[in-house]
Short mmCIF file of C-alpha atoms and ligand atoms in Angstrom, two decimals:
data_model
loop_
_atom_site.label_atom_id
_atom_site.label_comp_id
_atom_site.label_asym_id
_atom_site.label_seq_id
_atom_site.Cartn_x
_atom_site.Cartn_y
_atom_site.Cartn_z
CA MET A 825 -20.02 18.69 -10.30
CA GLU A 826 -18.76 21.30 -12.76
CA LYS A 827 -17.34 23.38 -9.97
CA ASP A 828 -15.47 20.29 -8.70
CA ASP A 829 -14.02 19.67 -11.98
CA LEU A 830 -12.76 23.17 -12.11
CA LYS A 831 -11.08 22.76 -8.77
CA LYS A 832 -9.40 19.62 -9.96
CA ALA A 833 -5.68 19.98 -10.17
CA THR A 834 -4.08 20.56 -13.67
CA LYS A 835 -0.63 21.17 -12.23
CA CYS A 836 1.25 20.09 -9.16
CA VAL A 837 4.26 20.59 -7.02
CA VAL A 838 6.13 17.58 -5.44
CA ILE A 839 8.60 17.99 -2.76
CA GLY A 840 11.04 15.15 -1.57
CA GLY A 841 13.28 15.25 1.49
CA SER A 842 15.11 13.15 3.91
CA ALA A 843 17.39 13.60 6.98
CA GLY A 844 17.64 17.26 7.52
CA SER A 845 14.75 18.38 5.45
CA ILE A 846 12.14 19.22 8.26
CA LYS A 847 13.69 22.72 8.85
CA PRO A 848 13.77 23.59 5.20
CA LEU A 849 10.45 22.11 4.52
CA LEU A 850 8.93 24.25 7.47
CA GLN A 851 10.69 27.25 6.06
CA ILE A 852 9.11 26.74 2.68
CA LEU A 853 5.59 26.03 3.85
CA SER A 854 5.56 29.10 6.15
CA LYS A 855 6.20 31.32 3.03
CA LEU A 856 3.47 29.91 0.77
CA LYS A 857 0.77 32.08 -0.31
CA ALA A 858 -2.56 31.28 1.35
CA SER A 859 -4.05 30.43 -2.16
CA LEU A 860 -2.46 28.26 -4.69
CA ASP A 861 -3.99 26.99 -7.71
CA PHE A 862 -2.38 23.57 -7.56
CA PRO A 863 -1.71 20.98 -4.92
CA VAL A 864 1.66 20.32 -3.23
CA ILE A 865 2.64 16.74 -2.31
CA VAL A 866 5.29 16.20 0.16
CA ILE A 867 7.29 12.83 0.50
CA LEU A 868 9.54 12.62 3.57
CA HIS A 869 11.52 9.63 4.72
CA ARG A 870 10.35 9.32 8.43
CA LYS A 871 10.17 6.79 11.16
CA ASN A 872 7.43 4.24 10.85
CA ASP A 873 5.43 5.35 13.88
CA PRO A 874 1.67 5.61 13.35
CA ARG A 875 1.45 7.94 16.34
CA SER A 876 3.95 10.62 15.39
CA SER A 877 2.12 13.44 13.72
CA LEU A 878 4.15 15.30 11.21
CA GLU A 879 0.96 16.74 9.72
CA THR A 880 0.39 18.56 12.86
CA LEU A 881 3.92 19.86 12.92
CA LEU A 882 3.61 21.00 9.36
CA ASN A 883 0.27 22.50 9.68
CA ASN A 884 1.19 24.96 12.46
CA GLY A 885 3.45 27.04 10.33
CA CYS A 886 1.53 26.82 7.00
CA ALA A 887 -1.22 29.11 5.71
CA LEU A 888 -2.39 26.08 3.62
CA PRO A 889 -4.12 23.20 5.14
CA VAL A 890 -1.74 20.13 5.39
CA LYS A 891 -3.09 16.59 5.59
CA GLU A 892 -2.02 13.12 5.17
CA GLY A 893 -2.74 11.87 1.57
CA GLU A 894 -5.42 9.27 1.64
CA ASP A 895 -5.95 6.28 -0.74
CA LYS A 896 -8.24 7.16 -3.68
CA GLU A 897 -8.38 10.87 -2.63
CA THR A 898 -8.81 13.40 -5.52
CA LEU A 899 -6.07 16.24 -5.16
CA LYS A 900 -7.44 19.58 -4.73
CA ASN A 901 -5.76 22.83 -5.23
CA GLY A 902 -4.38 24.75 -2.29
CA ILE A 903 -3.87 21.64 -0.10
CA VAL A 904 -0.61 20.18 1.04
CA TYR A 905 -0.63 16.27 1.08
CA VAL A 906 1.97 14.43 2.99
CA ALA A 907 2.71 10.70 2.15
CA PRO A 908 1.86 8.30 4.98
CA SER A 909 4.68 6.57 6.56
CA ASP A 910 5.40 3.01 5.25
CA TYR A 911 3.42 3.29 1.87
CA HIS A 912 4.52 4.61 -1.62
CA LEU A 913 2.33 7.30 -2.71
CA LEU A 914 1.31 7.35 -6.62
CA ILE A 915 -0.69 9.64 -8.62
CA GLU A 916 -3.38 8.22 -11.12
CA ASN A 917 -4.29 9.77 -14.34
CA ASP A 918 -7.52 11.16 -12.80
CA HIS A 919 -5.47 13.09 -10.33
CA SER A 920 -6.34 10.82 -7.33
CA LEU A 921 -3.91 9.17 -5.02
CA SER A 922 -3.05 5.58 -4.71
CA LEU A 923 -1.09 4.04 -1.81
CA ASP A 924 1.19 0.96 -2.33
CA ALA A 925 2.81 -1.06 0.35
CA SER A 926 5.20 -2.92 -2.09
CA GLU A 927 8.95 -3.34 -1.52
CA LYS A 928 11.11 -0.50 -0.33
CA VAL A 929 12.98 1.26 -3.03
CA LEU A 930 16.50 2.46 -2.13
CA TRP A 931 15.61 1.29 1.48
CA SER A 932 12.80 3.98 1.52
CA ARG A 933 9.00 3.52 1.83
CA PRO A 934 7.65 6.16 0.93
CA SER A 935 10.11 6.43 -1.79
CA ILE A 936 10.58 9.99 -3.37
CA ASP A 937 11.62 8.55 -6.81
CA VAL A 938 8.34 6.54 -6.99
CA THR A 939 6.25 9.58 -6.32
CA PHE A 940 8.29 11.84 -8.71
CA LEU A 941 8.17 9.19 -11.62
CA SER A 942 4.44 8.82 -11.22
CA ALA A 943 3.82 12.51 -10.99
CA ALA A 944 6.04 13.12 -14.17
CA GLU A 945 3.90 10.80 -16.08
CA VAL A 946 0.65 12.41 -15.21
CA TYR A 947 1.51 16.18 -15.14
CA LYS A 948 4.38 16.15 -17.52
CA LYS A 949 5.38 20.02 -18.12
CA ASN A 950 2.95 21.10 -15.53
CA LEU A 951 4.99 19.89 -12.59
CA LEU A 952 7.48 21.40 -10.28
CA GLY A 953 9.74 19.01 -8.47
CA ILE A 954 11.84 20.02 -5.45
CA LEU A 955 14.51 17.93 -3.74
CA LEU A 956 15.68 18.77 -0.22
CA SER A 957 18.41 17.76 2.15
CA GLY A 958 19.08 14.05 2.68
CA ALA A 959 21.77 11.46 3.36
CA ASN A 960 20.97 9.00 0.57
CA ASN A 961 20.18 9.11 -3.13
CA ASP A 962 16.53 8.86 -3.47
CA GLY A 963 14.81 11.28 -5.65
CA SER A 964 17.47 12.13 -8.20
CA VAL A 965 16.32 9.70 -10.73
CA GLY A 966 12.52 10.87 -10.34
CA LEU A 967 13.79 14.47 -10.46
CA GLU A 968 15.64 13.97 -13.72
CA ARG A 969 12.54 12.36 -15.19
CA ILE A 970 10.45 15.35 -14.20
CA LYS A 971 12.93 17.51 -16.08
CA ASN A 972 12.88 15.14 -19.18
CA MET A 973 9.08 15.30 -19.29
CA GLY A 974 9.29 19.11 -19.43
CA GLY A 975 8.61 19.99 -15.81
CA LYS A 976 10.67 22.40 -13.65
CA THR A 977 13.07 21.13 -11.13
CA VAL A 978 14.65 22.65 -7.99
CA VAL A 979 17.44 21.38 -5.80
CA GLN A 980 18.30 22.70 -2.43
CA SER A 981 21.98 23.82 -2.66
CA PRO A 982 24.35 21.44 -1.03
CA ASP A 983 26.13 24.16 0.82
CA ASN A 984 22.75 25.04 2.41
CA ALA A 985 21.63 21.45 3.08
CA GLU A 986 22.31 19.73 6.51
CA MET A 987 22.85 16.47 4.57
CA PRO A 988 24.19 17.28 1.03
CA ALA A 989 24.14 13.74 -0.23
CA MET A 990 20.69 13.91 -1.76
CA PRO A 991 21.01 17.17 -3.58
CA LEU A 992 24.49 16.23 -4.69
CA SER A 993 23.31 12.96 -6.24
CA ALA A 994 20.75 14.87 -8.36
CA ILE A 995 23.14 17.44 -9.47
CA ASN A 996 25.67 14.76 -10.47
CA ILE A 997 23.22 13.14 -12.96
CA PHE A 998 21.60 16.10 -14.58
CA LYS A 999 21.31 19.86 -14.56
CA PRO A 1000 18.36 21.09 -12.47
CA ASP A 1001 16.62 24.35 -13.31
CA TYR A 1002 17.46 25.97 -9.94
CA VAL A 1003 19.77 25.16 -7.18
CA LEU A 1004 18.63 27.40 -4.29
CA LYS A 1005 18.88 27.98 -0.59
CA ASP A 1006 16.01 26.86 1.39
CA SER A 1007 14.91 30.51 1.96
CA GLU A 1008 14.56 30.98 -1.78
CA ILE A 1009 12.39 27.97 -2.62
CA ALA A 1010 8.97 29.18 -1.66
CA ALA A 1011 9.09 31.99 -4.08
CA VAL A 1012 9.50 29.57 -7.00
CA ILE A 1013 6.43 27.69 -5.69
CA ASN A 1014 4.42 30.90 -5.34
CA ARG A 1015 5.13 32.00 -8.91
CA PHE A 1016 4.76 28.52 -10.51
CA LYS A 1017 2.57 28.90 -13.61
CA MET B 1096 8.26 2.20 -19.65
CA ILE B 1097 5.05 0.81 -21.18
CA THR B 1098 2.32 3.20 -22.30
CA ASP B 1099 -1.29 3.27 -20.98
CA GLU B 1100 -2.45 1.79 -24.43
CA GLU B 1101 -0.03 -0.98 -24.04
CA MET B 1102 -1.26 -1.69 -20.55
CA GLU B 1103 -4.85 -1.87 -21.76
CA MET B 1104 -3.97 -4.23 -24.73
CA LEU B 1105 -2.21 -6.48 -22.12
CA LEU B 1106 -5.14 -6.47 -19.74
CA TYR B 1107 -7.53 -7.40 -22.59
CA ASP B 1108 -5.19 -10.25 -23.70
CA ILE B 1109 -5.21 -11.67 -20.06
CA LEU B 1110 -8.81 -11.49 -19.57
CA GLU B 1111 -9.33 -12.98 -22.95
CA ILE B 1112 -6.98 -15.87 -22.61
CA TYR B 1113 -6.77 -16.55 -18.84
CA GLY B 1114 -10.11 -15.19 -17.60
CA TYR B 1115 -8.25 -12.96 -14.96
CA ASP B 1116 -9.58 -9.47 -14.80
CA PHE B 1117 -7.08 -6.78 -13.92
CA ASN B 1118 -8.88 -3.94 -15.54
CA ASP B 1119 -10.10 -2.38 -12.33
CA TYR B 1120 -6.77 -2.46 -10.41
CA ALA B 1121 -5.34 0.99 -9.55
CA LYS B 1122 -3.54 1.76 -12.66
CA ALA B 1123 -0.43 3.61 -11.30
CA SER B 1124 0.71 0.71 -9.14
CA PHE B 1125 -0.24 -1.93 -11.66
CA LYS B 1126 1.87 -0.24 -14.42
CA ARG B 1127 4.79 -0.06 -11.98
CA ARG B 1128 4.51 -3.70 -11.30
CA LEU B 1129 4.43 -4.36 -15.14
CA ASN B 1130 7.46 -2.24 -15.80
CA ARG B 1131 9.21 -3.97 -12.88
CA LEU B 1132 8.60 -7.45 -14.28
CA ILE B 1133 9.58 -6.46 -17.69
CA THR B 1134 12.95 -5.26 -16.37
CA LEU B 1135 13.36 -8.19 -14.12
CA ASP B 1136 12.87 -10.79 -16.76
CA ARG B 1137 14.79 -8.66 -19.37
CA PHE B 1138 12.41 -8.38 -22.13
CA PRO B 1139 13.84 -6.32 -24.81
CA SER B 1140 10.54 -4.75 -25.71
CA PHE B 1141 6.85 -4.62 -24.81
CA ALA B 1142 6.02 -6.74 -27.78
CA GLU B 1143 8.11 -9.63 -26.62
CA PHE B 1144 6.81 -9.49 -23.08
CA ARG B 1145 3.10 -9.59 -24.60
CA PHE B 1146 3.94 -12.40 -26.79
CA ARG B 1147 5.40 -14.58 -24.12
CA LEU B 1148 2.44 -13.91 -21.74
CA LYS B 1149 -0.04 -14.87 -24.43
CA ASP B 1150 1.71 -17.89 -25.59
CA ASP B 1151 3.23 -19.36 -22.47
CA LYS B 1152 0.82 -20.55 -19.76
CA GLU B 1153 3.62 -21.27 -17.30
CA TYR B 1154 4.81 -17.67 -17.76
CA PHE B 1155 1.34 -16.52 -16.84
CA ASN B 1156 1.79 -18.18 -13.41
CA ARG B 1157 4.89 -16.28 -12.81
CA PHE B 1158 3.22 -13.21 -13.99
CA ILE B 1159 0.52 -13.75 -11.27
CA GLU B 1160 3.24 -14.32 -8.72
CA GLN B 1161 5.25 -11.26 -9.65
CA ILE B 1162 2.42 -8.76 -10.31
CA THR B 1163 0.77 -9.12 -6.95
CA VAL B 1164 2.26 -7.21 -4.04
CA ASN B 1165 2.90 -9.93 -1.26
CA VAL B 1166 4.68 -7.89 1.22
CA THR B 1167 3.57 -8.82 4.71
CA GLU B 1168 4.59 -9.41 8.17
CA MET B 1169 3.51 -10.89 11.58
CA PHE B 1170 1.51 -8.59 13.82
CA ARG B 1171 1.75 -5.96 11.14
CA ASP B 1172 0.39 -2.65 12.99
CA PRO B 1173 0.50 -4.07 16.46
CA ASP B 1174 -2.14 -1.68 17.64
CA PHE B 1175 -4.62 -3.45 15.29
CA TYR B 1176 -4.00 -6.69 16.98
CA GLN B 1177 -4.42 -5.05 20.33
CA THR B 1178 -7.80 -3.93 19.48
CA LEU B 1179 -8.66 -7.32 18.11
CA ARG B 1180 -7.52 -8.80 21.47
CA LYS B 1181 -9.57 -6.22 23.38
CA GLU B 1182 -12.69 -5.42 21.47
CA VAL B 1183 -13.33 -8.17 18.98
CA LEU B 1184 -12.16 -11.51 20.59
CA PRO B 1185 -14.33 -11.06 23.67
CA ILE B 1186 -17.32 -10.74 21.37
CA LEU B 1187 -16.42 -13.65 19.08
CA SER B 1188 -15.89 -15.80 22.37
CA THR B 1189 -19.59 -15.86 22.87
CA TYR B 1190 -20.05 -17.90 19.58
CA PRO B 1191 -20.07 -21.81 19.87
CA PHE B 1192 -17.86 -21.79 16.69
CA ILE B 1193 -15.80 -19.01 15.05
CA ARG B 1194 -15.06 -18.79 11.35
CA ILE B 1195 -12.60 -16.13 10.08
CA TRP B 1196 -11.58 -15.28 6.54
CA HIS B 1197 -8.31 -13.82 5.59
CA ALA B 1198 -8.75 -12.62 2.18
CA GLY B 1199 -5.48 -11.88 0.63
CA CYS B 1200 -3.48 -13.78 3.03
CA SER B 1201 -0.22 -13.77 1.04
CA THR B 1202 2.54 -15.80 2.67
CA GLY B 1203 0.39 -16.47 5.84
CA GLU B 1204 2.14 -14.28 8.47
CA GLU B 1205 -1.21 -12.55 9.29
CA VAL B 1206 -2.97 -15.93 9.70
CA PHE B 1207 -0.49 -17.37 12.12
CA SER B 1208 -0.45 -14.11 14.10
CA MET B 1209 -4.39 -14.46 14.35
CA ALA B 1210 -4.11 -18.21 15.40
CA ILE B 1211 -1.86 -16.98 18.17
CA ILE B 1212 -3.98 -14.37 19.66
CA LEU B 1213 -7.02 -16.82 19.46
CA LYS B 1214 -4.87 -19.40 21.28
CA GLU B 1215 -3.96 -16.81 24.00
CA ALA B 1216 -7.71 -15.91 24.33
CA ASN B 1217 -8.34 -19.63 24.72
CA LEU B 1218 -10.51 -19.53 21.50
CA LEU B 1219 -8.27 -21.48 18.98
CA HIS B 1220 -9.86 -24.87 19.74
CA LYS B 1221 -13.38 -23.65 18.38
CA SER B 1222 -12.04 -21.59 15.47
CA ILE B 1223 -11.32 -22.10 11.81
CA LEU B 1224 -9.25 -19.72 9.68
CA TYR B 1225 -9.81 -19.65 5.96
CA ALA B 1226 -6.81 -18.30 4.29
CA THR B 1227 -7.16 -17.29 0.53
CA ASP B 1228 -5.14 -15.39 -2.11
CA ILE B 1229 -5.13 -15.06 -5.76
CA ASN B 1230 -1.56 -16.07 -5.92
CA ALA B 1231 -1.24 -19.86 -5.66
CA LYS B 1232 2.45 -19.84 -4.68
CA VAL B 1233 1.91 -17.73 -1.65
CA VAL B 1234 -0.93 -19.77 -0.53
CA THR B 1235 1.24 -22.93 -0.74
CA GLN B 1236 3.85 -21.13 1.21
CA ALA B 1237 1.35 -20.03 3.74
CA SER B 1238 0.22 -23.52 4.34
CA THR B 1239 3.62 -24.56 5.62
CA GLY B 1240 3.86 -22.18 8.64
CA VAL B 1241 7.49 -21.70 7.71
CA PHE B 1242 8.85 -18.16 7.98
CA ASN B 1243 12.38 -16.57 7.54
CA MET B 1244 14.54 -16.10 10.69
CA MET B 1245 15.67 -12.94 9.44
CA HIS B 1246 12.35 -11.08 10.62
CA MET B 1247 11.85 -12.90 13.83
CA LYS B 1248 13.43 -10.03 15.88
CA GLN B 1249 10.90 -7.59 14.54
CA TYR B 1250 7.86 -10.03 14.71
CA THR B 1251 8.83 -10.54 18.44
CA GLU B 1252 8.66 -6.68 18.95
CA ASN B 1253 5.39 -6.50 17.06
CA TYR B 1254 4.02 -9.48 19.18
CA ASN B 1255 5.06 -7.74 22.50
CA LEU B 1256 3.53 -4.40 21.37
CA SER B 1257 0.33 -6.12 20.32
CA GLY B 1258 -0.36 -7.08 24.02
CA GLY B 1259 1.50 -10.49 23.84
CA ILE B 1260 2.57 -11.55 27.32
CA HIS B 1261 4.42 -14.84 26.50
CA ASP B 1262 7.77 -15.68 25.21
CA PHE B 1263 7.15 -15.37 21.43
CA SER B 1264 9.67 -18.07 20.77
CA GLN B 1265 7.41 -20.77 22.49
CA TYR B 1266 5.35 -20.81 19.25
CA TYR B 1267 8.09 -21.83 16.86
CA THR B 1268 11.16 -23.97 16.31
CA ALA B 1269 14.19 -22.53 14.69
CA GLY B 1270 16.01 -24.34 11.96
CA ASN B 1271 18.75 -22.88 9.59
CA ASN B 1272 17.54 -19.47 8.50
CA LYS B 1273 14.01 -20.61 8.95
CA VAL B 1274 11.49 -21.06 11.74
CA ILE B 1275 8.74 -23.53 11.84
CA PHE B 1276 5.50 -22.48 13.72
CA ASP B 1277 3.74 -25.06 15.92
CA GLN B 1278 2.27 -27.30 13.38
CA SER B 1279 -0.94 -28.04 15.56
CA PHE B 1280 -2.01 -24.31 14.43
CA LYS B 1281 -2.59 -25.81 11.07
CA ASN B 1282 -5.43 -28.05 12.35
CA HIS B 1283 -7.39 -24.88 12.47
CA MET B 1284 -6.55 -23.39 9.08
CA VAL B 1285 -7.84 -24.01 5.57
CA PHE B 1286 -5.85 -22.85 2.63
CA SER B 1287 -7.20 -22.19 -0.84
CA THR B 1288 -6.69 -19.79 -3.88
CA HIS B 1289 -9.62 -17.46 -4.16
CA ASN B 1290 -9.88 -14.43 -6.63
CA LEU B 1291 -11.89 -11.50 -5.07
CA VAL B 1292 -12.54 -10.00 -8.56
CA ALA B 1293 -14.26 -13.06 -9.93
CA GLU B 1294 -15.31 -15.49 -7.35
CA SER B 1295 -18.32 -15.46 -5.02
CA SER B 1296 -18.88 -15.97 -1.34
CA PHE B 1297 -18.09 -19.50 0.07
CA ASN B 1298 -19.24 -19.43 3.57
CA GLU B 1299 -20.64 -17.04 6.41
CA PHE B 1300 -17.97 -15.56 8.72
CA GLN B 1301 -17.93 -13.75 12.05
CA LEU B 1302 -14.78 -11.94 11.09
CA ILE B 1303 -13.28 -11.06 7.63
CA VAL B 1304 -9.59 -9.69 7.56
CA CYS B 1305 -8.80 -8.12 4.17
CA ARG B 1306 -5.74 -5.91 4.85
CA ASN B 1307 -3.66 -4.10 2.39
CA VAL B 1308 -5.36 -5.62 -0.74
CA LEU B 1309 -7.89 -3.16 -1.42
CA ILE B 1310 -5.49 -0.25 -1.97
CA TYR B 1311 -4.62 -1.98 -5.05
CA PHE B 1312 -8.17 -1.81 -6.54
CA GLU B 1313 -10.09 1.19 -7.99
CA LYS B 1314 -13.07 2.44 -6.17
CA ASP B 1315 -15.72 0.64 -8.09
CA LEU B 1316 -14.01 -2.75 -7.61
CA GLN B 1317 -13.55 -1.89 -3.89
CA ALA B 1318 -17.21 -1.32 -3.77
CA LYS B 1319 -17.84 -4.67 -5.38
CA VAL B 1320 -15.58 -6.40 -2.91
CA PHE B 1321 -17.36 -4.86 0.05
CA ASN B 1322 -20.65 -6.31 -1.15
CA LEU B 1323 -18.98 -9.75 -1.38
CA PHE B 1324 -17.88 -9.21 2.19
CA ASP B 1325 -21.19 -8.01 3.25
CA GLU B 1326 -22.69 -11.22 1.80
CA SER B 1327 -20.07 -13.29 3.52
CA LEU B 1328 -20.49 -11.72 7.10
CA GLU B 1329 -23.17 -12.81 9.64
CA ARG B 1330 -25.09 -10.09 11.17
CA LEU B 1331 -22.85 -8.40 13.90
CA GLY B 1332 -19.80 -9.86 12.17
CA PHE B 1333 -16.55 -7.82 11.94
CA LEU B 1334 -14.64 -6.52 8.93
CA ALA B 1335 -11.06 -5.68 9.47
CA LEU B 1336 -9.06 -3.56 6.83
CA GLY B 1337 -5.53 -2.33 6.39
CA ASN B 1338 -4.44 0.87 8.21
CA LYS B 1339 -4.95 3.16 5.08
CA GLU B 1340 -8.26 1.46 3.91
CA SER B 1341 -11.89 2.35 4.65
CA ILE B 1342 -15.35 1.26 3.61
CA ARG B 1343 -16.61 4.97 4.26
CA LEU B 1344 -16.76 5.89 0.53
CA SER B 1345 -18.56 2.58 -0.65
CA PRO B 1346 -22.35 2.04 -0.70
CA ALA B 1347 -22.09 -0.96 1.91
CA ASN B 1348 -20.85 1.56 4.42
CA ALA B 1349 -24.46 2.19 5.33
CA LYS B 1350 -24.72 -1.33 6.78
CA PHE B 1351 -21.58 -0.98 8.94
CA LYS B 1352 -20.30 0.77 12.07
CA GLN B 1353 -16.72 1.52 12.81
CA VAL B 1354 -15.35 0.00 16.13
CA GLY B 1355 -13.08 2.45 17.89
CA THR B 1356 -10.31 4.13 15.83
CA GLU B 1357 -8.70 1.07 14.34
CA LYS B 1358 -9.69 -0.07 10.86
CA ILE B 1359 -12.53 -2.48 12.07
CA TRP B 1360 -16.15 -2.33 11.13
CA ARG B 1361 -19.11 -4.12 12.58
CA LYS B 1362 -22.00 -5.25 10.36
CA MET B 1363 -25.22 -3.81 11.96
CA ILE B 1364 -27.85 -5.13 9.67
C1 SAM C 1295 0.14 -6.62 0.43
S1 SAM C 1295 -0.48 -8.19 0.60
C2 SAM C 1295 -1.34 -8.24 2.15
C3 SAM C 1295 -0.96 -9.42 2.97
C4 SAM C 1295 -1.63 -9.22 4.36
N1 SAM C 1295 -3.09 -9.19 4.33
C5 SAM C 1295 -1.06 -8.03 5.21
O1 SAM C 1295 -1.88 -7.11 5.23
O2 SAM C 1295 -0.03 -8.21 5.61
C6 SAM C 1295 -1.79 -8.23 -0.61
C7 SAM C 1295 -2.24 -9.59 -1.16
O3 SAM C 1295 -3.51 -9.49 -1.90
C8 SAM C 1295 -3.55 -10.54 -2.88
N2 SAM C 1295 -4.42 -10.15 -3.99
C9 SAM C 1295 -4.34 -9.24 -4.90
N3 SAM C 1295 -5.45 -9.32 -5.78
C10 SAM C 1295 -6.16 -10.37 -5.34
C11 SAM C 1295 -7.35 -10.89 -5.69
N4 SAM C 1295 -8.08 -10.35 -6.63
N5 SAM C 1295 -8.07 -11.77 -4.87
C12 SAM C 1295 -7.46 -12.26 -3.89
N6 SAM C 1295 -6.25 -11.81 -3.34
C13 SAM C 1295 -5.48 -10.79 -4.10
C14 SAM C 1295 -2.08 -10.50 -3.41
O4 SAM C 1295 -1.67 -11.73 -4.03
C15 SAM C 1295 -1.33 -10.36 -1.97
O5 SAM C 1295 -0.82 -11.50 -1.41
#
């Protein structure tokens, strides 16, 4: 039991992306250190097809295990969790995951904002939020909250993003800590303290 | 945004005054629902929201309607219905009489989907579907068999993917913006409110369908509800859960065996 408690995450990284974000995400995951002392949660807008295996695709290029986030699962360090399609993913105070099939938010389920807002409340300053390419404006409100709660924020630079709308909508409402090319983002995660 | 302490006070009030216990609902999504309702109904402060809720019984009904997540569709997860058709209905067909319980039926799309596959398997004449939910408003709506026209294109696709071989439109009549399902289905349905948290078993079933309800409950409450389902199932009866739900981590799991890869379990003892 004690050992499990030690392994329980006290900080966390959340990454959100939409159209054009698979490439930067693969790029980021391929450069992560093989041992991280926090979990990484990925929220991607994707087609609602239970048979498409995004996890397999992401797992192939990543030193860390990548898995779909399950309802009531306790987050563990060094694991990459991907939100299942068609559910919102929330984080509980005890660092476990909850799924929620409620209404779409900004036409999206999973919604990046929903997870970012929930993670910000739980992890406060011990949170790193990253927003990648996308053609809508999901994620910006959540990322701003992360910053306001004392966490660190990164936005993929609009020039570098295949779809700049999502990064731009974040930059338009607040000043993120870093605006970076996809190739520079993994280093921020690896250094995250 | 309300705080954890405020939420706790509210949960206590609701239990005290109305006897509804939401303490073991998963907190993150419950809090989201609370915040949503406070914004939707334009309460200037948490205190005013709390006061209204304590003071106004009518408003409590609205609270139940809004705090529950009622999102549903016909033939949601078509593969699930395909497995029911192929693996479960052939076994149910051997019973003289089939009793099915839809716990958390919401507005009834799931119940009418079930009636359709029973009819196509030539089992509807000997089946009764009990449809229950904590939210009285959705139960009333479910009992009409009237659905929004807007969704019929997707429901037709879902139906076809579920292994349906008929023209889906034969099951309903279209009106303005609404469709009415074949009213004879209702001869095989019983609608009622039922709260999984507080109420006990009311019958024995061969199949219990409880999809996308347990994700809103904390683990201990899930375990309690699995015990209720265990008590309400005949030996060799089936329990069907939502695509992201599982009995695996609850003590009742020992009595159940999973059927194939879908979220369907069979009670073995
Ligand atoms: C997301 S809907 C699921 C509808 C349908 N089963 C489906 O999967 O499409 C969840 C339903 O569970 C109901 N519910 C929530 N708490 C409940 C409780 N304690 N007892 C019974 N029903 C409950 C809600 O009112 C809501 O209608």
